[in-house]
Short mmCIF file of the C-alpha atoms (twelve columns), coordinates in Angstrom:
data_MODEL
# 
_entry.id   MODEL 
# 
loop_
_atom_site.group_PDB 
_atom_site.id 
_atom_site.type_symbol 
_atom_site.label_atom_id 
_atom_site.label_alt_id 
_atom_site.label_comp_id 
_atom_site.label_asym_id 
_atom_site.label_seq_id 
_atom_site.Cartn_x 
_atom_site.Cartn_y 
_atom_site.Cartn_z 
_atom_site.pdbx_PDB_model_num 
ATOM 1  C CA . UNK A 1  0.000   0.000   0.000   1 
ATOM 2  C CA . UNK A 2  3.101   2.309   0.809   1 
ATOM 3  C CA . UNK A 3  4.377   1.864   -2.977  1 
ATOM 4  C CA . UNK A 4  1.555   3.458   -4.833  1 
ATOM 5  C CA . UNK A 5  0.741   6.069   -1.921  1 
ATOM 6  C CA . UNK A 6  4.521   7.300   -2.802  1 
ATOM 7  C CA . UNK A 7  3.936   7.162   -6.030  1 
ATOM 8  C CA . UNK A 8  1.100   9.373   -6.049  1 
ATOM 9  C CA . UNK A 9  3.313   11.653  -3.690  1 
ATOM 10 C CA . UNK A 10 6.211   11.789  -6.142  1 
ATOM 11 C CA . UNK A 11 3.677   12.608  -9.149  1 
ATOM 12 C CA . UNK A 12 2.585   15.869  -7.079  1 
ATOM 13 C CA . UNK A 13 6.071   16.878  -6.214  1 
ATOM 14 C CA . UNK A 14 7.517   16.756  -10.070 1 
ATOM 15 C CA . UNK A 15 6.086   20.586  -10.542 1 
ATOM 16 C CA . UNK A 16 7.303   21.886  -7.805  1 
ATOM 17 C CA . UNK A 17 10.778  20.099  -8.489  1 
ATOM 18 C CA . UNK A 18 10.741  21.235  -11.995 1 
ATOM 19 C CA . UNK A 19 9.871   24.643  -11.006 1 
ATOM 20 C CA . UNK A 20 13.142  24.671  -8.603  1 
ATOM 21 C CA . UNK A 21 14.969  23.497  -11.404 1 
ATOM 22 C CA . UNK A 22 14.297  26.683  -13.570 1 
ATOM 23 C CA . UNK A 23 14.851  28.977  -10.425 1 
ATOM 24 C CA . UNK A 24 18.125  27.212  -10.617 1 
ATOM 25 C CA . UNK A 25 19.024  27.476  -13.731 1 
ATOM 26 C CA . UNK A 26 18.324  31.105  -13.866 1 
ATOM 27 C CA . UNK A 27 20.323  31.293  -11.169 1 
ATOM 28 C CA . UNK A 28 17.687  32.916  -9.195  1 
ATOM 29 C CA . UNK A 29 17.561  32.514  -5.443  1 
ATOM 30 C CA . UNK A 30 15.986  29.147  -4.921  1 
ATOM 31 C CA . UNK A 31 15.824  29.237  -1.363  1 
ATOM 32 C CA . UNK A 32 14.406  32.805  -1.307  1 
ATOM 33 C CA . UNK A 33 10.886  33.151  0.032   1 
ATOM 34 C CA . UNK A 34 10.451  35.885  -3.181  1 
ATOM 35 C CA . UNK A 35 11.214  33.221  -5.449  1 
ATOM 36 C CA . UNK A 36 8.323   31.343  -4.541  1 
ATOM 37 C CA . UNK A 37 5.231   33.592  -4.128  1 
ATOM 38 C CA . UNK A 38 1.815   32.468  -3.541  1 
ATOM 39 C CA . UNK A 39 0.368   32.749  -7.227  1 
ATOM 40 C CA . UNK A 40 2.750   30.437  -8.505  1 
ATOM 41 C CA . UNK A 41 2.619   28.260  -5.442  1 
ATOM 42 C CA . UNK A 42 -1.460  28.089  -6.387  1 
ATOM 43 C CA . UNK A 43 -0.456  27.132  -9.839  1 
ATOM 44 C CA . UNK A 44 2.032   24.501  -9.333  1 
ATOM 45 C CA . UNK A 45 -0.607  22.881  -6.430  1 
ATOM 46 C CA . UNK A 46 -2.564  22.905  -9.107  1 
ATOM 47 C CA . UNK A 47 -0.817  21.652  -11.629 1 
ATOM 48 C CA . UNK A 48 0.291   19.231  -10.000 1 
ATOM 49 C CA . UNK A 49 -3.543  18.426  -8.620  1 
ATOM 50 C CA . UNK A 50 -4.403  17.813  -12.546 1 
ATOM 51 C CA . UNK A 51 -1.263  15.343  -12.499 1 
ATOM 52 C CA . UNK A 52 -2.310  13.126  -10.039 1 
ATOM 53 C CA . UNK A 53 -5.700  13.060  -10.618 1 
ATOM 54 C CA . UNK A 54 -4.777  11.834  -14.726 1 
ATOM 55 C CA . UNK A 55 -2.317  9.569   -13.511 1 
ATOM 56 C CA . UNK A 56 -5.099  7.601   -10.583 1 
ATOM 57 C CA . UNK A 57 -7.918  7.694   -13.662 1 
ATOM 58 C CA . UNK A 58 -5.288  5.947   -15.998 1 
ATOM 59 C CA . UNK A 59 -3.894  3.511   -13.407 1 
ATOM 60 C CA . UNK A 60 -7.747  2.506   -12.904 1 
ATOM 61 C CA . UNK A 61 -8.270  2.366   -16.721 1 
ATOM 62 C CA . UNK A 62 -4.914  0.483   -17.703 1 
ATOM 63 C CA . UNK A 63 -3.925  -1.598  -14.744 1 
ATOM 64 C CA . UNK A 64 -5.277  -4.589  -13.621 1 
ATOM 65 C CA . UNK A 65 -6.810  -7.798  -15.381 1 
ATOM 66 C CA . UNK A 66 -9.235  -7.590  -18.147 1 
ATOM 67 C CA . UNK A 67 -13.037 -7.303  -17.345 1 
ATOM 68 C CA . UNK A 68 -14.789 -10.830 -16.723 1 
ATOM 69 C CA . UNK A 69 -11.669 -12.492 -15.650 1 
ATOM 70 C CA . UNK A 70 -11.762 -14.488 -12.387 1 
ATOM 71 C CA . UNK A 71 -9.211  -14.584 -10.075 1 
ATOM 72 C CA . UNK A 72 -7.675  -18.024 -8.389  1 
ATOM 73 C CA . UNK A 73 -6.160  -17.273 -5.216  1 
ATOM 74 C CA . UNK A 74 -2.553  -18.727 -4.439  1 
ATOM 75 C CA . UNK A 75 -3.189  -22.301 -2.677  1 
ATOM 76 C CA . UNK A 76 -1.088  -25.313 -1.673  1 
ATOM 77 C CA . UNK A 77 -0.596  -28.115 -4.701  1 
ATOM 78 C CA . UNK A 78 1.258   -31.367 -3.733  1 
ATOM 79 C CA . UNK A 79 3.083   -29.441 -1.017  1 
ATOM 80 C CA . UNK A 80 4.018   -26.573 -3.317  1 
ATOM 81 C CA . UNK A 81 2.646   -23.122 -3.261  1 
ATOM 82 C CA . UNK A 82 1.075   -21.894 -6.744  1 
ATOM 83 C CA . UNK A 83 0.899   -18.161 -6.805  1 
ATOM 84 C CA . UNK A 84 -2.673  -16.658 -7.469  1 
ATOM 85 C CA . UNK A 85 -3.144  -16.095 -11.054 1 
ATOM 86 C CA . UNK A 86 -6.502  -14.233 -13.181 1 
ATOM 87 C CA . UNK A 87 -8.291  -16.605 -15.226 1 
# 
């Protein structure tokens, strides 16, 4: 559960990173509070609000097994575990 939570995490972060990437390339201040007023603040939060929201509705669309398939859970075979698998 950690993995994707992260994920989802990192995905906001990426305009705010790329955002102190051009302050640093400009060689502007990046750790100066004037670099970072609130109107661009609101835009990268949003931004990166649009981001994560595209990437959860294509995770749900793309990921996954195909509609109608039944899953076997993993079980013991002649002393062996089988892994779970979608039919």
């Amino acid at each position: 559960m950690i993995r994707p939570v992260l994920t989802e995490v990192g995905i906001f972060l990426i305009p705010f990173a790329l955002y102190a990437l051009f302050l640093f390339a400009t060689k502007n201040g990046v750790v100066l509070k004037s670099s970072w007023p609130m109107a661009v603040m609101i835009r990268l939060a949003i931004a990166a609000s649009v981001l994560v929201i595209v990437s959860l509705v294509l995770l749900a669309q793309f990921s996954g097994a195909p509609p109608g398939s039944t899953y076997v859970p993993a079980h013991i075979e002649n002393g062996r575990l089988v892994p779970g698998v979608e039919k």
